[in-house]
Short mmCIF file of C-alpha atoms in Angstrom, two decimals:
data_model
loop_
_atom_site.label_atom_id
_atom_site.label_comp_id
_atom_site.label_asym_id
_atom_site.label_seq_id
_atom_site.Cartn_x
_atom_site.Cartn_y
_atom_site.Cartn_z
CA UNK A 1 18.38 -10.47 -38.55
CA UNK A 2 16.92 -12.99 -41.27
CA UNK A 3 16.86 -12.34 -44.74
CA UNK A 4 13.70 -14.20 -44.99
CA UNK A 5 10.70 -12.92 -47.30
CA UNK A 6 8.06 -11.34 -46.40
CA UNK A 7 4.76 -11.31 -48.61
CA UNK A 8 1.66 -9.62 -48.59
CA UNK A 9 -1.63 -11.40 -49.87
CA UNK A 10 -2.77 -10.39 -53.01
CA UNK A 11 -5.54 -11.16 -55.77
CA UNK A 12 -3.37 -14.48 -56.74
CA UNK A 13 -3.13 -15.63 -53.10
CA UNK A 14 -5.78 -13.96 -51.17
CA UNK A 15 -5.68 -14.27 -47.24
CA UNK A 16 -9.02 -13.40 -45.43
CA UNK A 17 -9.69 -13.48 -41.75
CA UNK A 18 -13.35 -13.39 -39.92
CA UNK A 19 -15.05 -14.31 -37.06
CA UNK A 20 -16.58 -18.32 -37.13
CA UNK A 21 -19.86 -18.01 -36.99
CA UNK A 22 -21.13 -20.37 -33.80
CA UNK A 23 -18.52 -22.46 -31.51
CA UNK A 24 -15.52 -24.36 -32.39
CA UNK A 25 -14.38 -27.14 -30.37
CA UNK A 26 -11.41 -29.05 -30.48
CA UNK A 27 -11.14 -32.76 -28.64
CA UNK A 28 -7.84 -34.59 -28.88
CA UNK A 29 -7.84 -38.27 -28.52
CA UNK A 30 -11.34 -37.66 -27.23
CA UNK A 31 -10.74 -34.88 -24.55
CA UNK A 32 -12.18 -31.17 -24.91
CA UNK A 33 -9.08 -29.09 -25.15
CA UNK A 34 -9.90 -26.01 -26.88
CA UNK A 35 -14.21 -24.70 -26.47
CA UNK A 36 -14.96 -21.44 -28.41
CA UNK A 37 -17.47 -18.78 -29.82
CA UNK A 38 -14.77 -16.22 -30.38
CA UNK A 39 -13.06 -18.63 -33.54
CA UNK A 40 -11.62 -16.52 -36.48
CA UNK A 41 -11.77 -18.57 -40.11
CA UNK A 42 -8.39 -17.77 -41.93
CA UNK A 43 -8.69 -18.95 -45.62
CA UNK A 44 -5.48 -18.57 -47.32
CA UNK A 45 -5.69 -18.92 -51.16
CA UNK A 46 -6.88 -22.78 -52.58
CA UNK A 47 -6.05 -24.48 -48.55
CA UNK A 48 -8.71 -25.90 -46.25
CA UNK A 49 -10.26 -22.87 -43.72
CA UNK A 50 -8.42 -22.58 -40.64
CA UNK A 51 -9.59 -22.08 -37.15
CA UNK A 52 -8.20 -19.79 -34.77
CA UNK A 53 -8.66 -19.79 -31.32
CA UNK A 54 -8.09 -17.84 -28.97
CA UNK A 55 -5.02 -19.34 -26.46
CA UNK A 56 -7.21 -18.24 -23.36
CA UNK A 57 -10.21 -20.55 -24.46
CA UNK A 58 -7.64 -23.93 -24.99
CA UNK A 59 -6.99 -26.08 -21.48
CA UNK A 60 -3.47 -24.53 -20.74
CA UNK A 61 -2.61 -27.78 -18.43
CA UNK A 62 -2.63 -29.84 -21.39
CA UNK A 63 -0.11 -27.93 -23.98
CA UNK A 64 3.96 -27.65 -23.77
CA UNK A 65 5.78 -25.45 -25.97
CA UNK A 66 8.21 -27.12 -28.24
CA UNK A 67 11.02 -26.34 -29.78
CA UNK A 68 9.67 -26.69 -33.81
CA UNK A 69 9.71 -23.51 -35.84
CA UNK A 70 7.85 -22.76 -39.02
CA UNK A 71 8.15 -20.07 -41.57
CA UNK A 72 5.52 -18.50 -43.85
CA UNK A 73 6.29 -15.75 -45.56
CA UNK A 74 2.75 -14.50 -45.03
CA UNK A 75 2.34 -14.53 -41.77
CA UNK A 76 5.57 -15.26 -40.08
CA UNK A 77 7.27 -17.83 -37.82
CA UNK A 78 5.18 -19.82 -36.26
CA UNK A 79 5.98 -22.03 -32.78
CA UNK A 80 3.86 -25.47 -31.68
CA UNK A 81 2.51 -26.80 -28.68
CA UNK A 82 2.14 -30.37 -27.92
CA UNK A 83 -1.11 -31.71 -26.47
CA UNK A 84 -1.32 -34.15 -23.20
CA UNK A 85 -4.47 -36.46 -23.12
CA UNK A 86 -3.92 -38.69 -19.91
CA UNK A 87 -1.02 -40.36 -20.55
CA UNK A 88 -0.64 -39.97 -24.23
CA UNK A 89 0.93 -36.65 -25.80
CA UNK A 90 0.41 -35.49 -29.69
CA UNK A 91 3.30 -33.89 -30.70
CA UNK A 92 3.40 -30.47 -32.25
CA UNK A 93 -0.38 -30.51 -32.49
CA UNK A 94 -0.92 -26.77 -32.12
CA UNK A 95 1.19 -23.78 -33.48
CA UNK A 96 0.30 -19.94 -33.40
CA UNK A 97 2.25 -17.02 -34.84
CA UNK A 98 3.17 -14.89 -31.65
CA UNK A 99 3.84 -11.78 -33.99
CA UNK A 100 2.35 -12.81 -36.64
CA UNK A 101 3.28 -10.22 -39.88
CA UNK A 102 0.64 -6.87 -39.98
CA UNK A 103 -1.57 -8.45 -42.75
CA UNK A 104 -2.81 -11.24 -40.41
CA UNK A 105 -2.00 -9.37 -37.08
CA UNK A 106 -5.77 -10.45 -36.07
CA UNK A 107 -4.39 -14.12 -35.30
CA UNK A 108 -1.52 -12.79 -32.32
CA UNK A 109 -3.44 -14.61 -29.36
CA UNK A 110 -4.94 -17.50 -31.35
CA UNK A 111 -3.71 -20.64 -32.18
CA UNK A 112 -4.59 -23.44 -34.41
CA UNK A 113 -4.58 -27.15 -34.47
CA UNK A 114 -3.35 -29.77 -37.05
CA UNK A 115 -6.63 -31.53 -38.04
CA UNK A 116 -4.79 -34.47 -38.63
CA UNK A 117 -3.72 -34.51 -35.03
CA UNK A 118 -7.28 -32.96 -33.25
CA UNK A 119 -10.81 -33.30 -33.83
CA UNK A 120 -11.78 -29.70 -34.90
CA UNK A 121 -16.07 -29.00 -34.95
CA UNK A 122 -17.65 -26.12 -35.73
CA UNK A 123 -21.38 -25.78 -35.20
CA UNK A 124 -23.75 -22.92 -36.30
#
């Protein structure tokens, strides 16, 4: 058992989750890995929207679960994937919250990608 905190959004850091309006895709290094119309848009607070797709519409063949761990005290501990493109692989490109705390439980299923590491569009 952790110790670690666990927070609940409030006024001062607001967390909202809805459905994207349209289709999210996600390419890495060019390839279509992750093709959606059932996105959810997390905004957390002052940070940039973040998609959420769900695993079952992202090419399985291409992730690999690593062994990186993230905590947020909002949503809980997260775990990553790492994308294959051909020959080339982007590390820790993709993490999800498997149990993710109750306030955000809409997210179990979905994971997100880094958009410094994937090409993330959404079109209306």
């Amino acid at each position: 058992m952790t110790n670690r905190p666990v927070l609940q959004p409030t006024a001062e850091h607001p967390i909202t989750i809805e459905p994207t309006p349209g289709r999210v895709q996600v390419r890495v290094d060019g390839a279509l890995v992750a093709d959606t119309r059932r996105a959810l848009s997390l905004r957390e607070s002052t940070y940039p929207v973040v998609q959420y797709i769900p695993l079952t519409d992202v090419a399985q063949d291409r992730l690999r679960s690593t062994s990186t761990s993230t905590y947020c005290p909002f949503k809980g501990e997260a775990s990553y994937y790492s994308v294959t493109t051909g020959d080339h692989t982007v590390e820790d490109a993709v993490w999800t919250y498997r149990e993710p705390y109750p306030a955000v439980a809409e997210i179990a299923g979905h994971v997100a990608f880094y958009p410094n590491k994937a090409d993330i569009t959404v079109v209306e």
